[in-house]
């Protein structure tokens, strides 16, 4: 049984995907869009690497990646194709599966069987539950949830990787979705890694309403987040959105201001060590699940909190 493991990006969970593949067969080949990674593969037990080359693939282009992979799958006829369940991995595998007219299982933690059916365990509901499922597919398309393996190399008897070049036939229009510009993130704390996130939802009421959240975040050395209502209303950019279709955060403290705690938001903040909900509704799910809550209008509560922090800082002789 031949399995392909596709390196869509340089996500560190690559070894987890290799581990799941090697658990099924010794006949594992890698598919690379960047040839420089080929040298590392022998110690991972990978026998061959297919290096995909084409001008259109010079930077990330998910449709073109999917089409290139579909052509390679047509040539090699593997039993399955795996990639890391990163944002890019899931996007490219979805394009591949659509082109193959094959089913696709994303974010798997276990894969067994040899097709018809594949037996899989996968993450559902943004991480809220694990689902055991059967997938009836000749060639299975999967992504592997980061952390599903041990993150270590599997013992290898491979001495040298057989590196092969593959040049797909790609039309220019496949590059219509592609990276055209990269910009450095502005200085400051990033939402994904901040120790404190001050997040606002519909209750904030307007783009201007976020000034008080920004002020509190700055005082606490944190970042500002928001719910999808805020991004939909144009109050905040999508890069600030927390949740299923935004960023997943795990700060020491998540301050949820005027956010109801819908499941799609909750899965993005549930890993916070502590949650402080500020909400007018004592029965809002964010309040009932939070570590601490203040029932009240955020437009009154936040200025009072800021004034208190400033007063304490002043008496302690600190500037922030
Ligand atoms: C496929 C899909 C993906 C989604 N992905 C996401 C996602 O990634 N992130 C996300 O956030 N949502 C996401 N959603 C939307 C989600 O279902 C909710 O609609 C959204 O999270 C609600 O945002 P909210 O809590 O700001 O608004 P609401 O649900 O309207 O809640 C507003 C809250 O503010 C409180 N409030 C009002 N005024 C005040 C005040 N002055 N002071 C204090 N409290 C006040 C209210 O009591 C209420 O609890 C997704 C939905 C779908 C279908």
XYZ file of C-alpha atoms and ligand atoms in Angstrom:
373
model
C 0.000 0.000 0.000
C 1.549 3.323 -1.117
C 0.782 6.445 0.927
C 1.822 9.980 -0.023
C 2.539 12.549 2.684
C 2.374 16.067 1.246
C 4.459 18.897 2.673
C 2.222 21.910 2.014
C 4.031 24.203 4.477
C 6.779 23.893 7.084
C 4.385 23.159 9.950
C 6.210 21.317 12.772
C 3.476 18.631 12.917
C 4.862 17.121 9.686
C 6.340 14.277 11.769
C 2.872 13.480 13.161
C 1.551 12.986 9.613
C 4.543 10.810 8.725
C 4.010 8.788 11.895
C 0.357 8.077 11.084
C 1.310 7.064 7.533
C 4.189 4.841 8.709
C 1.791 3.201 11.173
C -0.170 1.937 8.156
C 2.604 0.974 5.738
C 6.357 1.080 5.136
C 5.728 2.295 1.605
C 5.557 6.029 2.309
C 6.578 8.677 -0.225
C 6.798 12.421 0.408
C 5.512 15.099 -1.940
C 7.488 18.329 -1.643
C 6.937 21.799 -3.066
C 10.363 22.747 -1.695
C 13.215 20.386 -2.617
C 15.410 21.558 0.267
C 13.558 19.279 2.694
C 14.451 16.027 0.843
C 17.655 15.387 2.822
C 15.792 14.968 6.130
C 13.438 12.280 4.863
C 15.589 9.110 5.050
C 15.749 9.245 8.846
C 11.954 9.535 8.868
C 11.647 6.232 6.951
C 10.438 7.835 3.724
C 11.601 5.956 0.640
C 11.001 8.473 -2.137
C 10.305 12.187 -2.548
C 8.383 13.667 -5.459
C 9.461 17.270 -5.891
C 6.692 19.200 -7.652
C 8.041 21.971 -9.881
C 6.253 24.605 -11.952
C 6.485 28.406 -12.303
C 2.916 28.779 -11.001
C 3.989 27.047 -7.761
C 6.729 29.526 -6.849
C 4.631 30.684 -3.857
C 1.546 29.363 -2.073
C -1.294 28.866 -4.594
C -3.876 26.415 -3.182
C -5.818 25.661 -6.370
C -2.628 25.050 -8.339
C -1.204 22.907 -5.524
C -4.429 20.844 -5.548
C -4.328 20.365 -9.323
C -0.624 19.432 -9.283
C -1.307 16.846 -6.586
C -4.299 15.447 -8.492
C -2.054 14.879 -11.514
C 0.597 13.188 -9.354
C -2.041 10.979 -7.712
C -3.265 10.000 -11.187
C 0.260 8.912 -12.078
C 1.205 7.093 -8.855
C -2.226 5.672 -7.892
C -1.546 5.712 -4.105
C -3.982 4.237 -1.577
C -4.083 7.479 0.363
C -2.760 11.040 0.599
C -2.035 12.786 3.911
C -0.967 16.269 4.930
C -0.735 18.195 8.185
C -4.068 19.682 9.316
C -2.722 23.229 9.187
C -4.802 25.969 7.540
C -2.863 25.523 4.311
C -2.870 21.709 4.582
C -6.649 21.602 4.955
C -7.145 24.084 2.113
C -4.925 22.241 -0.358
C -6.289 18.782 0.516
C -9.847 20.085 0.023
C -8.855 21.238 -3.483
C -7.211 17.876 -4.152
C -10.213 15.856 -2.952
C -12.621 17.993 -5.010
C -10.521 17.411 -8.139
C -10.333 13.661 -7.415
C -14.068 13.590 -6.550
C -12.936 11.749 -3.418
C -14.075 12.153 0.202
C -11.811 14.116 2.530
C -11.388 13.651 6.285
C -9.754 16.620 8.010
C -7.924 16.770 11.348
C -7.660 13.005 11.941
C -6.025 11.740 15.122
C -6.075 8.078 14.045
C -6.315 6.308 10.699
C -6.544 2.540 10.199
C -7.789 0.116 7.568
C -6.851 0.088 3.920
C -9.809 1.860 2.372
C -13.368 0.717 1.785
C -13.669 1.535 4.606
C -10.944 3.597 6.245
C -11.493 3.797 10.003
C -10.774 7.248 11.303
C -10.975 9.295 14.470
C -11.151 13.002 13.795
C -11.603 16.288 15.607
C -15.039 17.868 15.195
C -16.783 21.006 16.377
C -13.592 23.072 16.422
C -12.019 20.738 18.992
C -15.096 20.174 21.165
C -15.384 16.448 20.375
C -13.729 13.426 18.770
C -15.670 11.445 16.169
C -15.076 7.820 15.126
C -16.090 7.380 11.498
C -15.815 5.054 8.529
C -14.830 6.560 5.212
C -15.595 4.612 2.067
C -12.937 5.674 -0.403
C -10.515 3.950 -2.730
C -7.859 6.615 -2.348
C -8.400 8.398 0.966
C -7.524 12.068 1.406
C -6.700 13.035 4.985
C -5.182 15.724 7.102
C -3.620 14.891 10.441
C -4.405 16.932 13.531
C -1.212 18.567 14.866
C -0.278 16.686 18.032
C -1.895 13.414 16.889
C 1.507 11.706 16.940
C 4.404 11.967 19.358
C 6.175 14.520 17.158
C 9.198 12.174 17.023
C 10.822 10.405 14.098
C 9.723 6.803 13.535
C 12.664 4.295 13.403
C 13.959 4.060 9.843
C 15.855 1.522 7.734
C 15.993 3.821 4.697
C 19.567 4.787 3.688
C 18.841 7.147 0.839
C 15.728 8.855 -0.448
C 14.943 8.407 -4.131
C 14.294 12.025 -5.227
C 12.135 12.345 -8.355
C 11.046 15.525 -10.176
C 7.415 15.972 -11.191
C 6.330 18.812 -13.477
C 2.541 19.101 -13.655
C 0.652 20.631 -16.564
C -0.859 23.799 -15.019
C -2.857 26.552 -16.682
C -2.112 30.127 -15.582
C -5.661 30.693 -14.287
C -5.020 28.121 -11.536
C -2.822 30.764 -9.944
C -5.735 33.190 -9.489
C -5.632 32.402 -5.747
C -2.035 32.981 -4.760
C 0.219 35.009 -2.503
C 0.943 38.357 -4.137
C 2.398 40.282 -1.219
C 3.788 39.634 2.250
C 3.810 42.341 4.907
C 5.429 42.242 8.308
C 3.079 42.298 11.277
C 3.059 45.637 13.057
C 4.995 45.722 16.296
C 3.071 44.720 19.399
C 1.775 41.578 21.016
C 0.212 39.026 18.688
C -3.310 37.773 19.378
C -2.250 34.125 19.168
C 0.522 34.408 21.768
C -0.624 37.214 24.098
C -0.891 36.408 27.822
C -3.978 38.612 28.067
C -6.645 39.042 25.386
C -9.300 41.739 25.752
C -12.023 40.696 23.353
C -15.214 42.456 22.330
C -18.436 41.409 20.665
C -21.742 42.920 19.630
C -22.085 44.526 23.044
C -19.231 46.925 22.204
C -21.609 48.538 19.728
C -19.234 50.266 17.283
C -15.656 50.499 16.000
C -15.058 53.513 18.288
C -16.283 51.448 21.235
C -13.083 49.368 20.993
C -10.899 52.282 22.156
C -11.579 51.371 25.760
C -10.670 47.712 25.042
C -7.439 48.852 23.355
C -6.622 50.971 26.385
C -7.134 48.067 28.773
C -5.136 45.700 26.537
C -2.256 48.173 26.466
C -2.287 48.553 30.253
C -2.175 44.766 30.668
C 0.397 44.181 27.905
C -2.193 42.213 25.972
C -3.887 42.087 22.570
C -7.393 42.967 21.388
C -9.651 40.239 20.005
C -13.253 40.198 18.819
C -16.222 38.057 17.825
C -17.419 37.515 14.276
C -20.185 40.049 14.740
C -17.464 42.691 15.133
C -15.668 41.624 11.945
C -18.940 41.275 10.023
C -19.868 44.827 11.052
C -16.465 46.127 9.963
C -15.568 47.208 13.512
C -12.383 45.101 13.588
C -10.220 43.337 10.975
C -10.592 39.575 10.518
C -7.091 39.108 11.955
C -8.585 40.053 15.362
C -11.370 37.453 15.215
C -11.299 34.681 17.804
C -13.084 31.411 17.099
C -13.716 28.589 14.721
C -13.119 30.731 11.659
C -10.651 33.018 13.383
C -7.658 32.594 15.674
C -7.585 30.057 18.510
C -6.090 31.639 21.601
C -4.881 30.221 24.929
C -3.924 33.256 27.057
C -3.557 33.335 30.830
C -6.591 35.650 30.914
C -9.341 36.114 28.316
C -11.603 39.092 28.995
C -14.818 38.649 27.003
C -16.705 41.941 26.777
C -20.230 41.827 25.373
C -19.704 38.377 23.847
C -22.475 35.793 24.280
C -20.209 32.723 24.015
C -21.664 30.973 20.953
C -19.971 27.615 20.304
C -18.101 28.992 17.279
C -16.561 31.677 19.488
C -16.088 29.461 22.538
C -13.881 26.935 20.693
C -11.445 29.763 20.006
C -11.017 30.824 23.643
C -11.844 27.722 25.709
C -8.147 26.936 26.284
C -7.609 30.191 28.201
C -6.416 29.562 31.777
C -9.028 31.989 33.114
C -11.959 33.781 31.506
C -13.502 36.988 32.786
C -16.903 37.672 31.207
C -18.345 41.176 31.281
C -21.940 40.976 30.155
C -25.355 42.436 30.930
C -26.931 38.964 30.705
C -26.182 36.638 33.670
C -27.416 33.662 31.620
C -25.161 34.206 28.602
C -23.118 31.012 27.955
C -19.878 33.017 28.218
C -20.912 34.058 31.744
C -22.017 30.601 32.911
C -18.786 28.990 31.622
C -16.407 31.735 32.748
C -14.012 31.660 35.697
C -15.069 35.166 36.798
C -17.887 37.399 35.664
C -19.091 40.951 36.078
C -22.762 41.479 35.266
C -23.049 44.969 33.912
C -22.653 47.332 30.998
C -19.123 47.042 29.591
C -19.142 50.774 28.828
C -19.319 51.382 32.578
C -17.293 48.410 33.815
C -14.224 48.828 31.587
C -13.560 52.524 32.372
C -13.869 51.671 36.087
C -11.372 48.788 35.721
C -8.958 51.029 33.799
C -9.251 53.800 36.408
C -8.537 51.279 39.178
C -5.461 49.857 37.407
C -4.121 53.371 36.765
C -4.683 54.345 40.380
C -2.872 51.230 41.642
C -0.021 51.756 39.180
C 0.290 55.390 40.283
C 0.470 54.465 43.956
C 3.018 51.720 43.131
C 5.027 54.267 41.105
C 4.732 52.483 37.753
C 3.949 54.319 34.560
C 1.626 51.921 32.636
C -19.739 28.565 10.337
C -19.713 29.611 11.399
C -18.488 30.029 11.876
C -18.429 31.019 12.863
N -17.212 31.393 13.328
C -17.157 32.300 14.330
C -15.894 32.693 14.890
O -14.814 32.252 14.459
N -15.905 33.580 15.897
C -17.062 34.116 16.410
O -16.999 34.941 17.333
N -18.254 33.771 15.890
C -18.325 32.892 14.859
N -19.535 32.574 14.341
C -20.725 33.349 14.787
C -21.286 32.857 16.118
O -22.214 31.824 15.877
C -22.014 34.003 16.840
O -23.008 34.538 15.989
C -21.089 35.130 17.282
O -19.981 34.617 17.981
C -21.877 36.071 18.191
O -21.076 37.186 18.471
P -21.330 38.059 19.782
O -21.186 37.181 20.979
O -20.471 39.250 19.660
O -22.832 38.554 19.590
P -24.165 38.123 20.317
O -24.351 36.659 20.263
O -25.237 38.972 19.758
O -23.919 38.494 21.852
C -23.767 39.797 22.304
C -23.613 39.732 23.823
O -23.328 41.031 24.308
C -24.050 41.243 25.511
N -24.184 42.692 25.621
C -24.921 43.539 24.853
N -24.716 44.830 25.229
C -23.827 44.782 26.239
C -23.211 45.790 27.038
N -23.432 47.092 26.835
N -22.349 45.391 28.013
C -22.077 44.090 28.230
N -22.660 43.089 27.510
C -23.493 43.437 26.517
C -25.348 40.490 25.310
O -25.959 40.167 26.543
C -24.865 39.257 24.551
O -24.503 38.214 25.448
C -19.615 31.598 13.368
C -20.845 31.163 12.879
C -20.896 30.198 11.904
C -22.230 29.730 11.395
